[in-house]
Amino acid sequence: QITLRESGPTLVKPTQTLTLTCTFSGFSLSTSGVGVGWVRQPPGKALEWLAVIYWNDDKRYNPSLRTRLTITKDTSKNLVVLTMTNMAPVDTATYYCARFVSALPVVAAFDVWGQGTMVTVSS
Amino acid sequence: EIVLTQSPGTLSLSPGERATLSCRASQSVSSSYLAWYQQKPGQAPRLLIFGASSRATGVPDRFSGSGSGTDFTLTISRLEPEDFAVYYCQQYGSSFGGGTKVEIK
């Protein structure tokens, strides 16, 4: 069974750095074609892709947030960490991590998602 | 960066009716890289369609995807009560469309 779980602070102050951890099980991030990504969703709004890290340590970021994001992985511990600097109230959202697969039987999609973690940015 | 535009924003239909959702890309997208997700209130998104037309495991066959290039479509042949939700398209694990809400008329 594949599971992903997000963890991190529920409240951060403006200008602070957010650090979120995605802990997963049931797959390995050293398997070719596999990645883990982050997606967020402000209350009542659409999904926004943030970043993804692949099995080969390749990383992709949302261009509009590129300067604020860093994604890393620890394959031995089955976890992926996302940091976002200079947080502001507009960054208040539910943050999801999800497994990305680019090999059969699923191609180029997030096939399993965590339940999400709500982060509020407020002083 | 490829921008995905979904239409309509809201679709008001009755159970049993057919739903047709559109996703248009700002530049050509490989069909292999187009996915559709369903999201219900308070839940994480669920993968429905990958590779533009392949159903994910456990997805009923009333859901179908089609399209190529810049124009893609998600069709729900006969709406069931559990299908009323928000649907998003996405290209290659990156940008999402703005979503289409399918609501009960």
mmCIF file of C-alpha atoms in Angstrom:
data_model
loop_
_atom_site.group_PDB
_atom_site.id
_atom_site.type_symbol
_atom_site.label_atom_id
_atom_site.label_comp_id
_atom_site.label_asym_id
_atom_site.label_seq_id
_atom_site.Cartn_x
_atom_site.Cartn_y
_atom_site.Cartn_z
ATOM 1 C CA GLN A 1 0.000 0.000 0.000
ATOM 2 C CA ILE A 2 1.340 3.381 -1.014
ATOM 3 C CA THR A 3 0.875 6.239 1.431
ATOM 4 C CA LEU A 4 2.168 9.774 1.752
ATOM 5 C CA ARG A 5 1.808 12.050 4.764
ATOM 6 C CA GLU A 6 2.583 15.738 5.059
ATOM 7 C CA SER A 7 3.855 17.261 8.278
ATOM 8 C CA GLY A 8 4.939 20.699 9.388
ATOM 9 C CA PRO A 9 3.736 23.776 11.218
ATOM 10 C CA THR A 10 0.107 24.787 11.026
ATOM 11 C CA LEU A 11 0.898 28.458 11.681
ATOM 12 C CA VAL A 12 3.805 30.559 10.459
ATOM 13 C CA LYS A 13 4.437 34.277 10.731
ATOM 14 C CA PRO A 14 4.942 36.556 7.743
ATOM 15 C CA THR A 15 8.538 36.592 6.450
ATOM 16 C CA GLN A 16 9.301 33.240 8.095
ATOM 17 C CA THR A 17 10.435 30.138 6.229
ATOM 18 C CA LEU A 18 8.057 27.188 5.944
ATOM 19 C CA THR A 19 9.485 23.685 6.072
ATOM 20 C CA LEU A 20 7.208 20.807 5.127
ATOM 21 C CA THR A 21 8.078 17.128 5.181
ATOM 22 C CA CYS A 22 6.470 14.410 3.088
ATOM 23 C CA THR A 23 6.999 10.948 4.560
ATOM 24 C CA PHE A 24 6.041 8.113 2.275
ATOM 25 C CA SER A 25 5.881 4.339 2.210
ATOM 26 C CA GLY A 26 5.149 1.604 -0.291
ATOM 27 C CA PHE A 27 7.553 2.828 -2.975
ATOM 28 C CA SER A 28 11.129 3.969 -3.393
ATOM 29 C CA LEU A 29 12.302 7.314 -4.683
ATOM 30 C CA SER A 30 15.300 5.540 -6.179
ATOM 31 C CA THR A 31 13.076 3.745 -8.704
ATOM 32 C CA SER A 32 13.405 5.039 -12.242
ATOM 33 C CA GLY A 33 10.448 7.149 -13.330
ATOM 34 C CA VAL A 34 9.280 8.031 -9.846
ATOM 35 C CA GLY A 35 9.075 11.455 -8.242
ATOM 36 C CA VAL A 36 7.417 13.266 -5.361
ATOM 37 C CA GLY A 37 5.806 16.643 -5.813
ATOM 38 C CA TRP A 38 4.086 19.360 -3.842
ATOM 39 C CA VAL A 39 0.799 21.050 -4.679
ATOM 40 C CA ARG A 40 -1.055 23.685 -2.683
ATOM 41 C CA GLN A 41 -4.616 24.952 -2.589
ATOM 42 C CA PRO A 42 -5.688 28.216 -0.947
ATOM 43 C CA PRO A 43 -9.125 28.010 0.685
ATOM 44 C CA GLY A 44 -11.816 27.898 -1.993
ATOM 45 C CA LYS A 45 -9.315 28.199 -4.822
ATOM 46 C CA ALA A 46 -7.676 26.015 -7.448
ATOM 47 C CA LEU A 47 -4.740 23.661 -7.185
ATOM 48 C CA GLU A 48 -1.301 25.167 -7.733
ATOM 49 C CA TRP A 49 1.720 23.026 -8.552
ATOM 50 C CA LEU A 50 4.825 23.968 -6.564
ATOM 51 C CA ALA A 51 7.697 21.581 -7.204
ATOM 52 C CA VAL A 52 8.692 18.006 -7.967
ATOM 53 C CA ILE A 53 11.852 15.996 -7.344
ATOM 54 C CA TYR A 54 12.652 12.889 -9.375
ATOM 55 C CA TRP A 55 14.425 9.626 -8.678
ATOM 56 C CA ASN A 56 17.586 10.947 -10.350
ATOM 57 C CA ASP A 57 17.560 14.102 -8.173
ATOM 58 C CA ASP A 58 16.328 16.253 -11.034
ATOM 59 C CA LYS A 59 14.122 19.068 -9.693
ATOM 60 C CA ARG A 60 11.451 21.248 -11.263
ATOM 61 C CA TYR A 61 9.875 24.339 -9.760
ATOM 62 C CA ASN A 62 6.894 26.528 -10.503
ATOM 63 C CA PRO A 63 8.547 29.465 -12.298
ATOM 64 C CA SER A 64 6.480 32.038 -10.421
ATOM 65 C CA LEU A 65 7.733 30.706 -7.050
ATOM 66 C CA ARG A 66 11.154 29.452 -8.106
ATOM 67 C CA THR A 67 13.191 31.882 -6.029
ATOM 68 C CA ARG A 68 11.377 30.908 -2.819
ATOM 69 C CA LEU A 69 11.299 27.124 -3.108
ATOM 70 C CA THR A 70 13.763 24.350 -2.393
ATOM 71 C CA ILE A 71 12.926 20.662 -2.650
ATOM 72 C CA THR A 72 15.182 17.895 -1.399
ATOM 73 C CA LYS A 73 14.940 14.177 -0.789
ATOM 74 C CA ASP A 74 16.350 11.596 1.583
ATOM 75 C CA THR A 75 15.905 8.310 -0.219
ATOM 76 C CA SER A 76 17.116 6.209 2.701
ATOM 77 C CA LYS A 77 14.498 7.740 5.010
ATOM 78 C CA ASN A 78 11.701 7.877 2.427
ATOM 79 C CA LEU A 79 11.075 11.545 2.798
ATOM 80 C CA VAL A 80 10.955 14.732 0.745
ATOM 81 C CA VAL A 81 11.317 18.206 2.219
ATOM 82 C CA LEU A 82 9.979 21.439 0.750
ATOM 83 C CA THR A 83 11.081 24.806 2.045
ATOM 84 C CA MET A 84 9.390 28.058 1.109
ATOM 85 C CA THR A 85 10.952 31.325 2.185
ATOM 86 C CA ASN A 86 9.451 34.722 2.948
ATOM 87 C CA MET A 87 5.965 33.454 3.724
ATOM 88 C CA ALA A 88 3.029 35.848 3.368
ATOM 89 C CA PRO A 89 -0.696 35.643 4.145
ATOM 90 C CA VAL A 90 -1.405 34.801 0.482
ATOM 91 C CA ASP A 91 0.532 31.563 1.041
ATOM 92 C CA THR A 92 -2.172 30.331 3.400
ATOM 93 C CA ALA A 93 -3.270 27.036 1.885
ATOM 94 C CA THR A 94 -3.542 23.298 2.199
ATOM 95 C CA TYR A 95 -0.272 21.776 1.063
ATOM 96 C CA TYR A 96 -0.309 18.328 -0.512
ATOM 97 C CA CYS A 97 2.476 15.968 -1.466
ATOM 98 C CA ALA A 98 1.899 13.318 -4.100
ATOM 99 C CA ARG A 99 3.761 10.584 -5.938
ATOM 100 C CA PHE A 100 4.578 11.297 -9.554
ATOM 101 C CA VAL A 101 5.104 8.453 -11.989
ATOM 102 C CA SER A 102 6.422 8.712 -15.517
ATOM 103 C CA ALA A 103 6.449 5.045 -16.395
ATOM 104 C CA LEU A 104 3.835 2.418 -17.155
ATOM 105 C CA PRO A 105 1.225 1.611 -16.011
ATOM 106 C CA VAL A 106 0.690 5.286 -15.093
ATOM 107 C CA VAL A 107 2.410 7.901 -17.194
ATOM 108 C CA ALA A 108 3.121 11.471 -16.160
ATOM 109 C CA ALA A 109 0.662 11.989 -13.330
ATOM 110 C CA PHE A 110 0.321 12.250 -9.582
ATOM 111 C CA ASP A 111 -1.255 8.917 -8.836
ATOM 112 C CA VAL A 112 -1.290 8.852 -5.024
ATOM 113 C CA TRP A 113 -1.803 11.867 -2.766
ATOM 114 C CA GLY A 114 -1.361 12.651 0.880
ATOM 115 C CA GLN A 115 -4.295 14.017 2.856
ATOM 116 C CA GLY A 116 -2.806 17.514 2.946
ATOM 117 C CA THR A 117 -1.775 19.852 5.728
ATOM 118 C CA MET A 118 -3.269 23.294 6.296
ATOM 119 C CA VAL A 119 -0.783 26.109 6.781
ATOM 120 C CA THR A 120 -1.917 29.539 7.932
ATOM 121 C CA VAL A 121 0.319 32.571 7.591
ATOM 122 C CA SER A 122 -0.535 35.211 10.161
ATOM 123 C CA SER A 123 1.162 37.404 12.703
ATOM 124 C CA GLU B 1 5.458 27.767 -19.035
ATOM 125 C CA ILE B 2 2.362 26.080 -20.408
ATOM 126 C CA VAL B 3 -0.924 27.600 -19.230
ATOM 127 C CA LEU B 4 -4.005 25.390 -19.067
ATOM 128 C CA THR B 5 -7.440 27.009 -19.353
ATOM 129 C CA GLN B 6 -10.493 25.021 -18.338
ATOM 130 C CA SER B 7 -14.044 25.732 -19.389
ATOM 131 C CA PRO B 8 -16.689 26.197 -18.343
ATOM 132 C CA GLY B 9 -15.932 27.335 -14.829
ATOM 133 C CA THR B 10 -19.139 25.773 -13.574
ATOM 134 C CA LEU B 11 -21.354 23.160 -15.182
ATOM 135 C CA SER B 12 -24.892 22.758 -13.791
ATOM 136 C CA LEU B 13 -26.362 19.401 -14.730
ATOM 137 C CA SER B 14 -28.765 16.782 -13.441
ATOM 138 C CA PRO B 15 -27.906 13.184 -12.544
ATOM 139 C CA GLY B 16 -27.995 11.022 -15.638
ATOM 140 C CA GLU B 17 -26.919 13.824 -17.952
ATOM 141 C CA ARG B 18 -23.699 13.951 -19.942
ATOM 142 C CA ALA B 19 -20.890 16.281 -18.849
ATOM 143 C CA THR B 20 -18.273 17.632 -21.236
ATOM 144 C CA LEU B 21 -15.312 19.495 -19.728
ATOM 145 C CA SER B 22 -12.668 21.297 -21.757
ATOM 146 C CA CYS B 23 -8.974 21.903 -21.109
ATOM 147 C CA ARG B 24 -7.068 24.104 -23.537
ATOM 148 C CA ALA B 25 -3.280 24.508 -23.452
ATOM 149 C CA SER B 26 -1.364 27.644 -24.430
ATOM 150 C CA GLN B 27 0.971 25.463 -26.509
ATOM 151 C CA SER B 28 0.950 21.901 -27.717
ATOM 152 C CA VAL B 29 1.065 19.232 -25.019
ATOM 153 C CA SER B 30 2.016 15.641 -25.617
ATOM 154 C CA SER B 31 -1.044 13.471 -25.077
ATOM 155 C CA SER B 32 1.086 11.286 -22.847
ATOM 156 C CA TYR B 33 1.425 14.143 -20.420
ATOM 157 C CA LEU B 34 -2.190 15.251 -19.893
ATOM 158 C CA ALA B 35 -4.002 14.108 -16.742
ATOM 159 C CA TRP B 36 -7.383 14.775 -15.161
ATOM 160 C CA TYR B 37 -8.195 14.788 -11.450
ATOM 161 C CA GLN B 38 -11.397 14.849 -9.429
ATOM 162 C CA GLN B 39 -11.606 16.664 -6.110
ATOM 163 C CA LYS B 40 -14.472 16.565 -3.640
ATOM 164 C CA PRO B 41 -14.812 19.011 -0.726
ATOM 165 C CA GLY B 42 -12.373 18.324 2.083
ATOM 166 C CA GLN B 43 -10.560 15.636 0.123
ATOM 167 C CA ALA B 44 -7.288 15.379 -1.742
ATOM 168 C CA PRO B 45 -7.469 15.204 -5.538
ATOM 169 C CA ARG B 46 -7.904 11.781 -7.123
ATOM 170 C CA LEU B 47 -6.313 10.777 -10.420
ATOM 171 C CA LEU B 48 -8.969 9.913 -13.017
ATOM 172 C CA ILE B 49 -7.264 9.992 -16.406
ATOM 173 C CA PHE B 50 -3.606 9.908 -17.479
ATOM 174 C CA GLY B 51 -2.087 9.995 -20.930
ATOM 175 C CA ALA B 52 -5.142 12.014 -22.019
ATOM 176 C CA SER B 53 -7.360 8.931 -22.358
ATOM 177 C CA SER B 54 -6.326 6.115 -19.991
ATOM 178 C CA ARG B 55 -8.429 5.566 -16.898
ATOM 179 C CA ALA B 56 -6.631 5.155 -13.602
ATOM 180 C CA THR B 57 -7.237 2.053 -11.530
ATOM 181 C CA GLY B 58 -10.776 1.801 -10.215
ATOM 182 C CA VAL B 59 -12.185 4.684 -12.265
ATOM 183 C CA PRO B 60 -15.621 3.836 -13.733
ATOM 184 C CA ASP B 61 -15.887 3.607 -17.494
ATOM 185 C CA ARG B 62 -18.411 6.449 -17.612
ATOM 186 C CA PHE B 63 -15.323 8.689 -17.395
ATOM 187 C CA SER B 64 -13.415 9.126 -20.639
ATOM 188 C CA GLY B 65 -10.698 11.449 -21.860
ATOM 189 C CA SER B 66 -9.803 12.534 -25.355
ATOM 190 C CA GLY B 67 -7.930 15.150 -27.293
ATOM 191 C CA SER B 68 -4.511 16.088 -28.553
ATOM 192 C CA GLY B 69 -2.288 19.071 -29.207
ATOM 193 C CA THR B 70 -3.865 21.976 -27.353
ATOM 194 C CA ASP B 71 -7.437 20.745 -26.843
ATOM 195 C CA PHE B 72 -8.444 18.041 -24.416
ATOM 196 C CA THR B 73 -11.812 16.869 -23.123
ATOM 197 C CA LEU B 74 -13.075 14.950 -20.121
ATOM 198 C CA THR B 75 -16.488 13.377 -20.633
ATOM 199 C CA ILE B 76 -18.722 11.848 -18.005
ATOM 200 C CA SER B 77 -21.310 9.874 -19.958
ATOM 201 C CA ARG B 78 -24.023 9.711 -17.304
ATOM 202 C CA LEU B 79 -23.576 11.680 -14.115
ATOM 203 C CA GLU B 80 -23.935 9.780 -10.893
ATOM 204 C CA PRO B 81 -24.555 11.611 -7.576
ATOM 205 C CA GLU B 82 -20.953 10.984 -6.515
ATOM 206 C CA ASP B 83 -19.576 12.673 -9.664
ATOM 207 C CA PHE B 84 -20.530 16.184 -8.575
ATOM 208 C CA ALA B 85 -17.141 17.641 -7.772
ATOM 209 C CA VAL B 86 -14.377 19.856 -9.148
ATOM 210 C CA TYR B 87 -12.232 18.561 -12.013
ATOM 211 C CA TYR B 88 -8.709 19.701 -12.888
ATOM 212 C CA CYS B 89 -6.472 19.013 -15.840
ATOM 213 C CA GLN B 90 -2.684 18.992 -15.492
ATOM 214 C CA GLN B 91 0.246 18.630 -17.837
ATOM 215 C CA TYR B 92 3.312 16.540 -17.009
ATOM 216 C CA GLY B 93 3.101 16.804 -13.257
ATOM 217 C CA SER B 94 3.265 20.583 -13.346
ATOM 218 C CA SER B 95 0.763 23.311 -14.130
ATOM 219 C CA PHE B 96 -2.941 22.763 -13.420
ATOM 220 C CA GLY B 97 -5.956 24.281 -15.063
ATOM 221 C CA GLY B 98 -8.251 26.478 -13.004
ATOM 222 C CA GLY B 99 -10.815 23.730 -12.552
ATOM 223 C CA THR B 100 -14.411 23.054 -13.586
ATOM 224 C CA LYS B 101 -17.037 22.610 -10.916
ATOM 225 C CA VAL B 102 -19.781 20.157 -11.827
ATOM 226 C CA GLU B 103 -22.782 21.002 -9.686
ATOM 227 C CA ILE B 104 -26.265 19.623 -9.334
ATOM 228 C CA LYS B 105 -28.843 21.583 -11.295
#
